[in-house]
PDB file of C-alpha atoms in Angstrom:
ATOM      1  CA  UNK A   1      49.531  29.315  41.427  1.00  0.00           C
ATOM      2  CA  UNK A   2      49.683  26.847  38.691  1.00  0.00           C
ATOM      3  CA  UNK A   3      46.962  24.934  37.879  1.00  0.00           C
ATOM      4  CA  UNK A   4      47.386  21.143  36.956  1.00  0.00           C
ATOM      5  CA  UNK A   5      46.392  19.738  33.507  1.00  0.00           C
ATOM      6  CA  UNK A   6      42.855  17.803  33.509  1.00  0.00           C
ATOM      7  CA  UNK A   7      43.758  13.914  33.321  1.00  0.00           C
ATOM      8  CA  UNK A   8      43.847  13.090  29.655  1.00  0.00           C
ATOM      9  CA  UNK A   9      40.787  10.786  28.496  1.00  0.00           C
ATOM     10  CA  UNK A  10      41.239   8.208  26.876  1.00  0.00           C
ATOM     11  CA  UNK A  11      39.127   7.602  23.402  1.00  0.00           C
ATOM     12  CA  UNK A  12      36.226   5.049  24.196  1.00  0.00           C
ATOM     13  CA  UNK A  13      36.788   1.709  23.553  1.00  0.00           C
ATOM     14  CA  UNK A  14      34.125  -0.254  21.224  1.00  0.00           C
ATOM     15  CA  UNK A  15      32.935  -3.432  22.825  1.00  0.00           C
ATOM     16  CA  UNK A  16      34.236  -6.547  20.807  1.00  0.00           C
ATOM     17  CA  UNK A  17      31.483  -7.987  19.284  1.00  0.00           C
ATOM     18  CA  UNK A  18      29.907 -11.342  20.453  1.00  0.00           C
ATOM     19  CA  UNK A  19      29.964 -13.141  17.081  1.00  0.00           C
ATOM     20  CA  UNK A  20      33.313 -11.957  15.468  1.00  0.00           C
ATOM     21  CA  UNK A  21      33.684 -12.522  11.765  1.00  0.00           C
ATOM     22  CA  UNK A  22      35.388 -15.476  10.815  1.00  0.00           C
ATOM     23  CA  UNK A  23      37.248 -15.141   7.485  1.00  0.00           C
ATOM     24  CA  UNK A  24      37.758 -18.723   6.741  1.00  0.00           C
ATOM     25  CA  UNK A  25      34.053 -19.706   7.468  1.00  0.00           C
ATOM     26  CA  UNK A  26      32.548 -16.950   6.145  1.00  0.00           C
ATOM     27  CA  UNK A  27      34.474 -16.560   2.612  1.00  0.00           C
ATOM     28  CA  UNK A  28      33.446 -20.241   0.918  1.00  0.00           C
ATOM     29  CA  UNK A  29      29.647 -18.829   2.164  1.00  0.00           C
ATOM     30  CA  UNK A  30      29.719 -15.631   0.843  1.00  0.00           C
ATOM     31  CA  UNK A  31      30.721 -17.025  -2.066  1.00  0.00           C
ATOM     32  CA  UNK A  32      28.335 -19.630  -2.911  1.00  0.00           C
ATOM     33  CA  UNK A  33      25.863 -16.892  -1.787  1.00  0.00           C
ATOM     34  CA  UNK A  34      27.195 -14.329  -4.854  1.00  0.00           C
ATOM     35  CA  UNK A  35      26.562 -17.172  -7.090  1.00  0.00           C
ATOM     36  CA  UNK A  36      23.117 -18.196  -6.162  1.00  0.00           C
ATOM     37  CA  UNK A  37      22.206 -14.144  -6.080  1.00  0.00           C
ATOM     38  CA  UNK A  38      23.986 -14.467  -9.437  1.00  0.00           C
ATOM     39  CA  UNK A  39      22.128 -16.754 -11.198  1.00  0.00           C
ATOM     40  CA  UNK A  40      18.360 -15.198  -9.808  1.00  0.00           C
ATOM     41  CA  UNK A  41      19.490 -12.170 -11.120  1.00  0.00           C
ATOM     42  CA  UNK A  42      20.117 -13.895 -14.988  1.00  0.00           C
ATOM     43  CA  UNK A  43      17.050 -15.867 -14.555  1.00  0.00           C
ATOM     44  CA  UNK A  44      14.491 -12.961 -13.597  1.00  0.00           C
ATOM     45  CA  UNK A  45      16.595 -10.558 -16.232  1.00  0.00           C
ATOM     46  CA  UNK A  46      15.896 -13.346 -19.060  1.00  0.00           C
ATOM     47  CA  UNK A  47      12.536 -13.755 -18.370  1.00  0.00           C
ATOM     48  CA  UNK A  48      11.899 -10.305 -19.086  1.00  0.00           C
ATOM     49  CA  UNK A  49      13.809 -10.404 -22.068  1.00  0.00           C
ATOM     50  CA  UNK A  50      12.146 -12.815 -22.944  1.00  0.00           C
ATOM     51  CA  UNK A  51       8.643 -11.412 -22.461  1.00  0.00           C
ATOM     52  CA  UNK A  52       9.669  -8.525 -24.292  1.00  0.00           C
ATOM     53  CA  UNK A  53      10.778 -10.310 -26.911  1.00  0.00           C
ATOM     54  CA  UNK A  54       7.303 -11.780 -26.852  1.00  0.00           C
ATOM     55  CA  UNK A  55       5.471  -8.373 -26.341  1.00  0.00           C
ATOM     56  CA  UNK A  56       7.448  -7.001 -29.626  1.00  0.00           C
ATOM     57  CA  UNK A  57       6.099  -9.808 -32.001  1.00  0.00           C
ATOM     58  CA  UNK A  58       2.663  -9.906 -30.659  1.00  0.00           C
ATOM     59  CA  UNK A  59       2.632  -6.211 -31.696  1.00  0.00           C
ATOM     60  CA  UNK A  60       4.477  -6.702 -35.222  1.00  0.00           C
ATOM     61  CA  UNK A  61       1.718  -9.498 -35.809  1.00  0.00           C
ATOM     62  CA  UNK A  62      -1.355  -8.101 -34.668  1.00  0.00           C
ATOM     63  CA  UNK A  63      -0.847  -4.986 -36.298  1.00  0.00           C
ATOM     64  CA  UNK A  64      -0.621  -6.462 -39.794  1.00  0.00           C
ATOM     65  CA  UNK A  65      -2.307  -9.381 -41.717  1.00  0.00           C
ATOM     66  CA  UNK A  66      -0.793 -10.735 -44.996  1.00  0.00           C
ATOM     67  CA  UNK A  67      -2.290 -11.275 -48.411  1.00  0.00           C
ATOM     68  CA  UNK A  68      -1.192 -14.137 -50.431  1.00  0.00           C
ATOM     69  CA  UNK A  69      -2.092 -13.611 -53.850  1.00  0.00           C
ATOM     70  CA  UNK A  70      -2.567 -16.951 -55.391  1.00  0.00           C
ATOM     71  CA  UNK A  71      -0.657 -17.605 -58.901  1.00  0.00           C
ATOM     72  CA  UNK A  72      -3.303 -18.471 -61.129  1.00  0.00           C
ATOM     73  CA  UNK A  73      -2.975 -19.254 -65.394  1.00  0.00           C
ATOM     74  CA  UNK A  74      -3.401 -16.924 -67.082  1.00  0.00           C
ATOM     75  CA  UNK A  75      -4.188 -13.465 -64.338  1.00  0.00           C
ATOM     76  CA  UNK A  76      -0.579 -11.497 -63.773  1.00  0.00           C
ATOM     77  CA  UNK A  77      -0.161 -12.201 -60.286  1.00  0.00           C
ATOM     78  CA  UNK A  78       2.063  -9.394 -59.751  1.00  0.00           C
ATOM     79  CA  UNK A  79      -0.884  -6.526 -61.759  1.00  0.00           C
ATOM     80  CA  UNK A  80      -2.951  -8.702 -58.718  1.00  0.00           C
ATOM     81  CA  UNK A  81      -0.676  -7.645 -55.932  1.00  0.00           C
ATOM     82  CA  UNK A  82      -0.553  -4.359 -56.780  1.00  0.00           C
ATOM     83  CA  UNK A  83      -4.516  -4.365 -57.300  1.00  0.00           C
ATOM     84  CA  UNK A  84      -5.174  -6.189 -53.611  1.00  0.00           C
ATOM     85  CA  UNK A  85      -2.694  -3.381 -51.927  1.00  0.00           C
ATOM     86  CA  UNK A  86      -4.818  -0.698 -53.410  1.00  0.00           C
ATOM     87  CA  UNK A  87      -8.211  -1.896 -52.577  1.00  0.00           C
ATOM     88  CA  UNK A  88      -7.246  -3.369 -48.977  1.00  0.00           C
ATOM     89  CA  UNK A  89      -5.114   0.366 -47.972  1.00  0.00           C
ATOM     90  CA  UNK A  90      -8.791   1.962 -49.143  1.00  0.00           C
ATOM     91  CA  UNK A  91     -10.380   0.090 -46.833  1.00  0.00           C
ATOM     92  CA  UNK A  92     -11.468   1.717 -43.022  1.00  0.00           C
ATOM     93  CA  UNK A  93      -8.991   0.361 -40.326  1.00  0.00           C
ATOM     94  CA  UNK A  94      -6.118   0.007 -42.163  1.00  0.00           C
ATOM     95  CA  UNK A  95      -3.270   2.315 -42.488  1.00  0.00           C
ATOM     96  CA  UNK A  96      -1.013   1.082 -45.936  1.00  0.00           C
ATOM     97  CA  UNK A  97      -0.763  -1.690 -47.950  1.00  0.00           C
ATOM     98  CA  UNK A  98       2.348  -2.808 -49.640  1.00  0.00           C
ATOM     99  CA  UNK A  99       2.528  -5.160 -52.352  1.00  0.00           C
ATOM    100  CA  UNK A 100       5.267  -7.624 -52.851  1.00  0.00           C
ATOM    101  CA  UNK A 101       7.222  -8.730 -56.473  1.00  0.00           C
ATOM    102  CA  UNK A 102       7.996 -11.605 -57.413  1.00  0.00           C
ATOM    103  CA  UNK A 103      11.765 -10.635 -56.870  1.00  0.00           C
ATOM    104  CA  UNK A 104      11.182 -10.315 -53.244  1.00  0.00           C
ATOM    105  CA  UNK A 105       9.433 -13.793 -52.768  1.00  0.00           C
ATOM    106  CA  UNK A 106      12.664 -14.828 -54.481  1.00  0.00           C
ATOM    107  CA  UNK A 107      14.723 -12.706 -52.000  1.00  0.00           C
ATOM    108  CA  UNK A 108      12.762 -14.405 -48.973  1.00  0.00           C
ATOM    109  CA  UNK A 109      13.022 -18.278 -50.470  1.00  0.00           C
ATOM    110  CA  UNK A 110      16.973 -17.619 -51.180  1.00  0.00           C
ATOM    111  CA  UNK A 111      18.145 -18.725 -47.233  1.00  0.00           C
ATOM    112  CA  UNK A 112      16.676 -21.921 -48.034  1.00  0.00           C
ATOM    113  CA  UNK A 113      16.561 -22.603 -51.861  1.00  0.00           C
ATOM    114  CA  UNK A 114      19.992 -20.592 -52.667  1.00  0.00           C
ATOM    115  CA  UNK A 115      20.910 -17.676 -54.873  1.00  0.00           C
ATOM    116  CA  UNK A 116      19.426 -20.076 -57.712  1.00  0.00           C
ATOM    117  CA  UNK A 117      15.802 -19.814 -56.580  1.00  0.00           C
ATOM    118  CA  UNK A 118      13.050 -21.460 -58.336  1.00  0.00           C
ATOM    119  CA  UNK A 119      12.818 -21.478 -62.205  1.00  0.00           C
ATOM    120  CA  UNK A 120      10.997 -18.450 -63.846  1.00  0.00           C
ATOM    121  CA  UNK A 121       8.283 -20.644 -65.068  1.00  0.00           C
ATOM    122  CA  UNK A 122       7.337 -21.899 -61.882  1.00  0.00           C
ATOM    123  CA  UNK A 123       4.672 -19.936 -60.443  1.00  0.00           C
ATOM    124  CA  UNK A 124       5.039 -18.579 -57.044  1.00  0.00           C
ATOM    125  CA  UNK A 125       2.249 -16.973 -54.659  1.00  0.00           C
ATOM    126  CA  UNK A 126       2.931 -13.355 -53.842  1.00  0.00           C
ATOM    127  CA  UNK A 127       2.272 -11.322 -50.593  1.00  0.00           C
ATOM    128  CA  UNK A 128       1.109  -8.176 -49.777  1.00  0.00           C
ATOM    129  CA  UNK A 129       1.800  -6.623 -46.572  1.00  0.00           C
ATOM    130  CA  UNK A 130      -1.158  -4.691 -45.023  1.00  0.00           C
ATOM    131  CA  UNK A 131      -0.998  -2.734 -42.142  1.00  0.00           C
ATOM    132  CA  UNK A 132      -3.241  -1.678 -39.569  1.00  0.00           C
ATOM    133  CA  UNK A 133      -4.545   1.109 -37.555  1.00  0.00           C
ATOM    134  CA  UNK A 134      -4.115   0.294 -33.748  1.00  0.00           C
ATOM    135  CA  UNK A 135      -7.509   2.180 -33.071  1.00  0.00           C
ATOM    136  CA  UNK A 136     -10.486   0.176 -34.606  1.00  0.00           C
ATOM    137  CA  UNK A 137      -8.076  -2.172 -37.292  1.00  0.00           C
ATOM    138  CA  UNK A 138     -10.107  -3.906 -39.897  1.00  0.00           C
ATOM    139  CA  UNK A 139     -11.024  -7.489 -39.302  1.00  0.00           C
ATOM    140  CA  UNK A 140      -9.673 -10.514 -42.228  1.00  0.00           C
ATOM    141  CA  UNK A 141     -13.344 -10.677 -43.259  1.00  0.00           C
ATOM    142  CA  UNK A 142     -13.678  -7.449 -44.162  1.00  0.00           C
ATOM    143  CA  UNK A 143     -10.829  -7.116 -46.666  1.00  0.00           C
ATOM    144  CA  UNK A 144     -11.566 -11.155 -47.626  1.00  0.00           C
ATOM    145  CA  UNK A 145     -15.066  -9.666 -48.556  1.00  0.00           C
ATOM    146  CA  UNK A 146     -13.362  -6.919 -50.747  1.00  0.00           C
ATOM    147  CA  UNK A 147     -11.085  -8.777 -52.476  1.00  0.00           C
ATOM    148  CA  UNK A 148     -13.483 -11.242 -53.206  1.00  0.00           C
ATOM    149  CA  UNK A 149     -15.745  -8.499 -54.503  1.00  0.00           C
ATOM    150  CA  UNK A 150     -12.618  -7.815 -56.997  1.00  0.00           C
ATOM    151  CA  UNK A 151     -12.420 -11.350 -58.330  1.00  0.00           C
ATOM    152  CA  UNK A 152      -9.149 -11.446 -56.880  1.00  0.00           C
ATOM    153  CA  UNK A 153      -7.474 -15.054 -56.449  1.00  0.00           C
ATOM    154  CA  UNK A 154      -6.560 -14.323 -52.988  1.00  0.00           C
ATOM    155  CA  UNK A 155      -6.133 -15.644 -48.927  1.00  0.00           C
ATOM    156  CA  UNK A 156      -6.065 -13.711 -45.826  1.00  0.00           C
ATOM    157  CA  UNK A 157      -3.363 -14.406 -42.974  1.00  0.00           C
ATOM    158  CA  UNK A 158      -4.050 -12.309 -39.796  1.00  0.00           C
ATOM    159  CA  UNK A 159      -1.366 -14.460 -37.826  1.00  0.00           C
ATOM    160  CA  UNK A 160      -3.665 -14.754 -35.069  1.00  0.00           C
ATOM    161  CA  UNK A 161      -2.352 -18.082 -35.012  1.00  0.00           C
ATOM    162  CA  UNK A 162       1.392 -17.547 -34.532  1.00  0.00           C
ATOM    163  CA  UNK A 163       0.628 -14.651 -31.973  1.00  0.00           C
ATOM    164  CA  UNK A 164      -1.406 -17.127 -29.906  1.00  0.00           C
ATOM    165  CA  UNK A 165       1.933 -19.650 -30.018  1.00  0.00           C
ATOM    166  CA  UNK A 166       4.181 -16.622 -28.595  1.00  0.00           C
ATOM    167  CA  UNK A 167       2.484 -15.881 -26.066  1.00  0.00           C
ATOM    168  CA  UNK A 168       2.479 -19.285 -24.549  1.00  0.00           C
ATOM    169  CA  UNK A 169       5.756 -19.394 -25.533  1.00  0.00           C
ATOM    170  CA  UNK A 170       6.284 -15.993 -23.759  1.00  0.00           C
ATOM    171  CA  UNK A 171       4.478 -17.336 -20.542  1.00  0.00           C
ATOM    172  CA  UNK A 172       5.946 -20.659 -20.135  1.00  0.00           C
ATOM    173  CA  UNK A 173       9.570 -18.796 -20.280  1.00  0.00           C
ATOM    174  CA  UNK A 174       8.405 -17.067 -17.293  1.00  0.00           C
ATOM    175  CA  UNK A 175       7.185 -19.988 -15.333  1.00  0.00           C
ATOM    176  CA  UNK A 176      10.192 -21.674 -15.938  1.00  0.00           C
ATOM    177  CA  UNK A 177      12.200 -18.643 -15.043  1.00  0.00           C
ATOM    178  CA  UNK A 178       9.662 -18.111 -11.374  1.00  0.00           C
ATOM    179  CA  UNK A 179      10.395 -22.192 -10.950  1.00  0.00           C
ATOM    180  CA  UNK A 180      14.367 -21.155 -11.390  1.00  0.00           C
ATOM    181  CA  UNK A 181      14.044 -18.263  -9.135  1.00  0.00           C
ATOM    182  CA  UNK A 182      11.868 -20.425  -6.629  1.00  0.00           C
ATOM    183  CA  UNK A 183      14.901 -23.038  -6.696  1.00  0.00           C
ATOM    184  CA  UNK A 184      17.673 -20.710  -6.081  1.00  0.00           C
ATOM    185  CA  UNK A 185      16.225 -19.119  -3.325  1.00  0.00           C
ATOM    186  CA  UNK A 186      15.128 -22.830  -1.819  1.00  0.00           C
ATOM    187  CA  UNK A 187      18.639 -23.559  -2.092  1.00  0.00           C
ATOM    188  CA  UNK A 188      19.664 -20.140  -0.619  1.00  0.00           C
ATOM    189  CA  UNK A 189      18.155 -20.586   2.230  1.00  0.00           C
ATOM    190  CA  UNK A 190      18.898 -23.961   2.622  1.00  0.00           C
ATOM    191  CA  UNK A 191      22.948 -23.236   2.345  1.00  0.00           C
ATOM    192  CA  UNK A 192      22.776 -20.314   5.260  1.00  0.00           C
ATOM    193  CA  UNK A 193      20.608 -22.431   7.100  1.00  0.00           C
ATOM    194  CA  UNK A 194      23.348 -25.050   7.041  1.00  0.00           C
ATOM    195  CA  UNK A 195      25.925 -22.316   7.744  1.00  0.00           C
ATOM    196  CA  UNK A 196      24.089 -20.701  10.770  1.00  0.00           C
ATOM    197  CA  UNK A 197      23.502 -24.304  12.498  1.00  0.00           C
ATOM    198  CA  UNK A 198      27.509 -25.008  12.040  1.00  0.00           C
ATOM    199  CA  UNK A 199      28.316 -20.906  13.157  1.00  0.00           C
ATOM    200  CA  UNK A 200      25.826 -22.135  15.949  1.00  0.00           C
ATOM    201  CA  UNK A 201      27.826 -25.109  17.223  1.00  0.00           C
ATOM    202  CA  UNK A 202      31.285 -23.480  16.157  1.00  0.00           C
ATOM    203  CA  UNK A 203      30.476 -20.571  19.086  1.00  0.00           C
ATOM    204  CA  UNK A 204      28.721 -22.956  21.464  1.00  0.00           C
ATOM    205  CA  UNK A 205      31.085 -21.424  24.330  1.00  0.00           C
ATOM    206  CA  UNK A 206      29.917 -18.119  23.601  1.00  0.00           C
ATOM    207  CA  UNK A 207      26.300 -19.140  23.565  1.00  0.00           C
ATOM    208  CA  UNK A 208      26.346 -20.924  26.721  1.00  0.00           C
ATOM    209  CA  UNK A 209      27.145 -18.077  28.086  1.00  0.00           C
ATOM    210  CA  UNK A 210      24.612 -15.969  27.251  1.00  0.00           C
ATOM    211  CA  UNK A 211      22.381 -18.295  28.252  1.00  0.00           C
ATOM    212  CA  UNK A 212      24.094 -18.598  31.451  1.00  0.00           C
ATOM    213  CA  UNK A 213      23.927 -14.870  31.907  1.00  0.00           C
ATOM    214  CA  UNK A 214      20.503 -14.740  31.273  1.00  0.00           C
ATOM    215  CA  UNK A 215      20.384 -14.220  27.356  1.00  0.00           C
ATOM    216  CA  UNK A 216      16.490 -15.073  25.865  1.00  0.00           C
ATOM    217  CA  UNK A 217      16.752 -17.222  22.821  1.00  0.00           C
ATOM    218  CA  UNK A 218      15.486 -14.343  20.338  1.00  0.00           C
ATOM    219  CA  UNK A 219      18.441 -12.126  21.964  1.00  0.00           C
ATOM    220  CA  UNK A 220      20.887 -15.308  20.566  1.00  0.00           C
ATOM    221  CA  UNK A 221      18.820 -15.417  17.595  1.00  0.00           C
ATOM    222  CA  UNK A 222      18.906 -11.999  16.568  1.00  0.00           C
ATOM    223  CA  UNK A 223      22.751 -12.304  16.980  1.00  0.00           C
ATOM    224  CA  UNK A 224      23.174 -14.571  14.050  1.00  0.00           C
ATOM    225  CA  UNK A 225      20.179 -13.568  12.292  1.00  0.00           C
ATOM    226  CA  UNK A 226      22.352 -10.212  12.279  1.00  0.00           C
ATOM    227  CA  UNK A 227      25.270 -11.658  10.926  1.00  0.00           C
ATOM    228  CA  UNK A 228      23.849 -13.076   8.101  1.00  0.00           C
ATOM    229  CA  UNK A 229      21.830 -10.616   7.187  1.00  0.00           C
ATOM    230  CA  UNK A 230      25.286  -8.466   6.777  1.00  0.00           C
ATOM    231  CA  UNK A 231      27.168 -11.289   5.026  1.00  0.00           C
ATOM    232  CA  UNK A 232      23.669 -11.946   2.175  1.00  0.00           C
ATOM    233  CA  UNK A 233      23.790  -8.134   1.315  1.00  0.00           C
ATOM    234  CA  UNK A 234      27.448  -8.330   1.024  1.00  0.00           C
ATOM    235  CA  UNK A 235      26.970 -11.585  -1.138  1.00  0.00           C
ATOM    236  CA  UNK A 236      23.913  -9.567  -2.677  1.00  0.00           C
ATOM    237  CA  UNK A 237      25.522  -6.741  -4.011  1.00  0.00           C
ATOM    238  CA  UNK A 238      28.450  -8.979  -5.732  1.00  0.00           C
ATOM    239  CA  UNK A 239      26.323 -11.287  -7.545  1.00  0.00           C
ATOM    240  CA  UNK A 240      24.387  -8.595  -8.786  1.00  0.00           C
ATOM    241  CA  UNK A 241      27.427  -6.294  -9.844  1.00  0.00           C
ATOM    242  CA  UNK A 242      28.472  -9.780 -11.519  1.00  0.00           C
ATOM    243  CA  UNK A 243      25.121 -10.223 -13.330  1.00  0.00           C
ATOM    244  CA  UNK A 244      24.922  -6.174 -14.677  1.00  0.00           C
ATOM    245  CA  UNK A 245      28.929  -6.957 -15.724  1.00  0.00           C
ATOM    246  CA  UNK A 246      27.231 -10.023 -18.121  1.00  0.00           C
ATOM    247  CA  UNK A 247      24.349  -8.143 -19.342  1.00  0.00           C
ATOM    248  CA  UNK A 248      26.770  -5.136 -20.474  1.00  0.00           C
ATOM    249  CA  UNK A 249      29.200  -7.561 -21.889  1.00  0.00           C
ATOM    250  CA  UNK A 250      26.392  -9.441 -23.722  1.00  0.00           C
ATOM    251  CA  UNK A 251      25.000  -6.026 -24.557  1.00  0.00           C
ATOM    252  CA  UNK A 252      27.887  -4.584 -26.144  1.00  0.00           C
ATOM    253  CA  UNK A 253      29.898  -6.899 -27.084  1.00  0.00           C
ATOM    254  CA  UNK A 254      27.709 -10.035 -28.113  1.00  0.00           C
ATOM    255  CA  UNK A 255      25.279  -8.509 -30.203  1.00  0.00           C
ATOM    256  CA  UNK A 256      21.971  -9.403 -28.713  1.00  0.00           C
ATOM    257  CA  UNK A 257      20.072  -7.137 -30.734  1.00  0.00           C
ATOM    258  CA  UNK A 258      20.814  -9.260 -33.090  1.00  0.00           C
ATOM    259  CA  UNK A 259      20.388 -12.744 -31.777  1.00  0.00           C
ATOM    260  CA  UNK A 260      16.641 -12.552 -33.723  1.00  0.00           C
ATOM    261  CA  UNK A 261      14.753 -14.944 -31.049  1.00  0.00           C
ATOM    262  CA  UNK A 262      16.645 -14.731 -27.942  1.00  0.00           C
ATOM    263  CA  UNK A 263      16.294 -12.667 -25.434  1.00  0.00           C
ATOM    264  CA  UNK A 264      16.630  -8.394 -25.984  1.00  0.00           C
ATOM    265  CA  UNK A 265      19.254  -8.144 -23.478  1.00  0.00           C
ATOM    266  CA  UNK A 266      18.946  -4.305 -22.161  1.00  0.00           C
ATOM    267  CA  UNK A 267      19.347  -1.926 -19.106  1.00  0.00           C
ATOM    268  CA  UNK A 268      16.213  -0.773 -18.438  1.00  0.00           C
ATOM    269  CA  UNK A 269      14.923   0.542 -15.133  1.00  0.00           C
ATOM    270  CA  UNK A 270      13.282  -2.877 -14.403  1.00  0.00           C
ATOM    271  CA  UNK A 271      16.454  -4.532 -14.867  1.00  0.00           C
ATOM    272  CA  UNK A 272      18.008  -1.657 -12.125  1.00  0.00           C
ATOM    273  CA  UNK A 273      15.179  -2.367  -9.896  1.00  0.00           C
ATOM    274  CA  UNK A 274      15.920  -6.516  -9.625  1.00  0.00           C
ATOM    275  CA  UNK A 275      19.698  -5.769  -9.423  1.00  0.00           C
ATOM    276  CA  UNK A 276      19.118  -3.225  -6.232  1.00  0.00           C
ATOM    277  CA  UNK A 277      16.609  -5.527  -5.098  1.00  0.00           C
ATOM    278  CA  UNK A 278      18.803  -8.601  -5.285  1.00  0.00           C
ATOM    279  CA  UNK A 279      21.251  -7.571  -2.052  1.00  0.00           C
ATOM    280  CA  UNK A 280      18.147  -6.771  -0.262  1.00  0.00           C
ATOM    281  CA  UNK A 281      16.190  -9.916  -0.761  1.00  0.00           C
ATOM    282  CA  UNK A 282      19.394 -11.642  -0.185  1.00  0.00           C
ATOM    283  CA  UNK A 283      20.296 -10.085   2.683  1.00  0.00           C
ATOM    284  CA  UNK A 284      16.035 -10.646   3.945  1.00  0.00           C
ATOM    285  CA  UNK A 285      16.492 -14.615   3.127  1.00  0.00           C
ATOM    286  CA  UNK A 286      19.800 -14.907   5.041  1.00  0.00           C
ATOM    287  CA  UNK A 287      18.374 -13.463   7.907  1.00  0.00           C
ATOM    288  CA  UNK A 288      15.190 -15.263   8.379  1.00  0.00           C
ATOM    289  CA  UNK A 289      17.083 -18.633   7.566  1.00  0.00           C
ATOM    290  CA  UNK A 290      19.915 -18.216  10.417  1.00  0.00           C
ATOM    291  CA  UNK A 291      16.878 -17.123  12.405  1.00  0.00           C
ATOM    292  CA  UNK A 292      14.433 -19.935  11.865  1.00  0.00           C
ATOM    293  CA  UNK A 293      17.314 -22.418  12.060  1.00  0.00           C
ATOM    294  CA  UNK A 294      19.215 -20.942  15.621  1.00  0.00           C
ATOM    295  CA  UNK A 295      16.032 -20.796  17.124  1.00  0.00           C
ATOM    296  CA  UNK A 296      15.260 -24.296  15.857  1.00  0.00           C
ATOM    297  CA  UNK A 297      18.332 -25.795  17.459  1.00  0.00           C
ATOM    298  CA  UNK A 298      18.122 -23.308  20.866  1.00  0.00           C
ATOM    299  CA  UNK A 299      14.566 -24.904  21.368  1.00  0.00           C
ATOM    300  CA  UNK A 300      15.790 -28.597  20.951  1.00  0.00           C
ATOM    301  CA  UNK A 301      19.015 -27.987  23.036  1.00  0.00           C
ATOM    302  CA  UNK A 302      17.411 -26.434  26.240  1.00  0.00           C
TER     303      UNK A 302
END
């Protein structure tokens, strides 16, 4: 007896889905989107450039004070230099003294005065550099007192002043840079919410049909909120492959370590934490503003 074949079955079809892509709305959208995720991701990676710049000279200036050893007629300013770097590196708290010649206070008026620099017979002060421990540093007063002790013709700098000036510097880059941030993702939201209302009345068959059927206004909501949560981490993770592109260009080919006061631009593991958080946060913003705005417009139409 033969024995007839089992019916083949046929592979499972996958249910179209109820808010099909749409190339030619969706493209202008995700791109605008890549450049808004973009531009957060150059403003929050500047501001910590920027604050590290800030954290770097804070540390430089802190841990050293300058002595400027006043040029006086008839004392060898230089035999003074040397003197105030011996008596100040002797001192508890501080961890070297170096003492400056006169050649090198030519060497650091040169950018502005020239290769010519200032006559020999004009006096000019001299600097010693003194550096300090970072456990228990000695205080300007203390080495003032010894200097003074010395006879020495001398002033104390502890740059307390110019650190003070970074670090408002430093923390008015980063307001600026949370303002930026604030505004992009103001206008972020404000673009998809724009996009989901026009989606919304661009598929206004297909949603009065689920209402008809019996669809609840979250079930509609979550449809688009869904959508746009897939198109901000797509637009997420292109403005954030865009941004690393810039900072490795910048990095490697622009010379940043050398751009003196700008920003250090680096790869760090900060910097890989905002660029895997952009798509994310991207993706979270989409979402809630197609949500907030569908259900905004369901609740006014029925």
């Amino acid at each position: 007896m033969t024995q007839t074949p089992p019916p083949a079955t046929s592979a499972p079809v996958r249910p179209a889905p109820l808010l099909p892509a749409d190339s030619s709305r969706d493209r202008p959208l995700f791109v605008v989107a890549a450049i808004l995720v973009f531009l957060a991701c150059l403003a929050a990676l500047g501001a910590r450039g920027a604050w590290t710049v800030a954290d770097g000279w804070v540390a430089d200036l802190s841990g050293h004070m300058t002595i400027q050893i006043l040029p006086l007629e008839g004392r060898d300013a230089e035999a003074d230099a040397a003197r105030a770097a011996e008596i100040a590196a002797a001192l508890p708290g501080v961890r070297g003294a170096t003492a400056g010649s006169r050649a090198e206070a030519d060497a650091l008026l040169e950018p502005w005065l020239g290769s010519e620099g200032l006559p020999d017979d004009l006096p000019v002060p001299l600097l010693v550099d003194v550096e300090l421990t970072q456990t228990s540093p000695a205080e300007a007063q203390a080495i003032a007192a010894a200097l003074d002790a010395e006879g020495l013709p001398a002033r104390i700098d502890d740059h307390s002043r110019w650190s003070e000036a970074v670090v408002r510097t430093a923390r008015l880059a980063r307001l600026m840079a949370l303002g930026l941030l604030t505004l992009i993702a103001g206008a972020a939201a404000g673009v998809i919410a724009f996009a989901a209302r026009a989606s919304l009345a661009a598929r206004q068959d297909v949603v009065d049909a689920l209402h008809l059927v019996g669809a609840q206004d979250g079930y509609i909501a979550r449809l688009f909120e869904l959508r746009f949560f897939i198109l901000g981490i797509k637009a997420g993770i292109a403005g954030a492959f865009i941004a690393l592109a810039i900072v490795i260009l910048v990095i490697y080919g622009g010379g940043s370590r050398n751009a003196g006061f700008l920003p250090v631009w680096t790869v760090t593991w900060w910097d890989g934490a905002v660029l895997l958080l952009a798509p994310v946060l991207a993706g979270l913003i989409a979402a809630l503003s197609a949500r907030l705005a569908v259900s905004n417009d369901l609740k006014a139409r029925w």
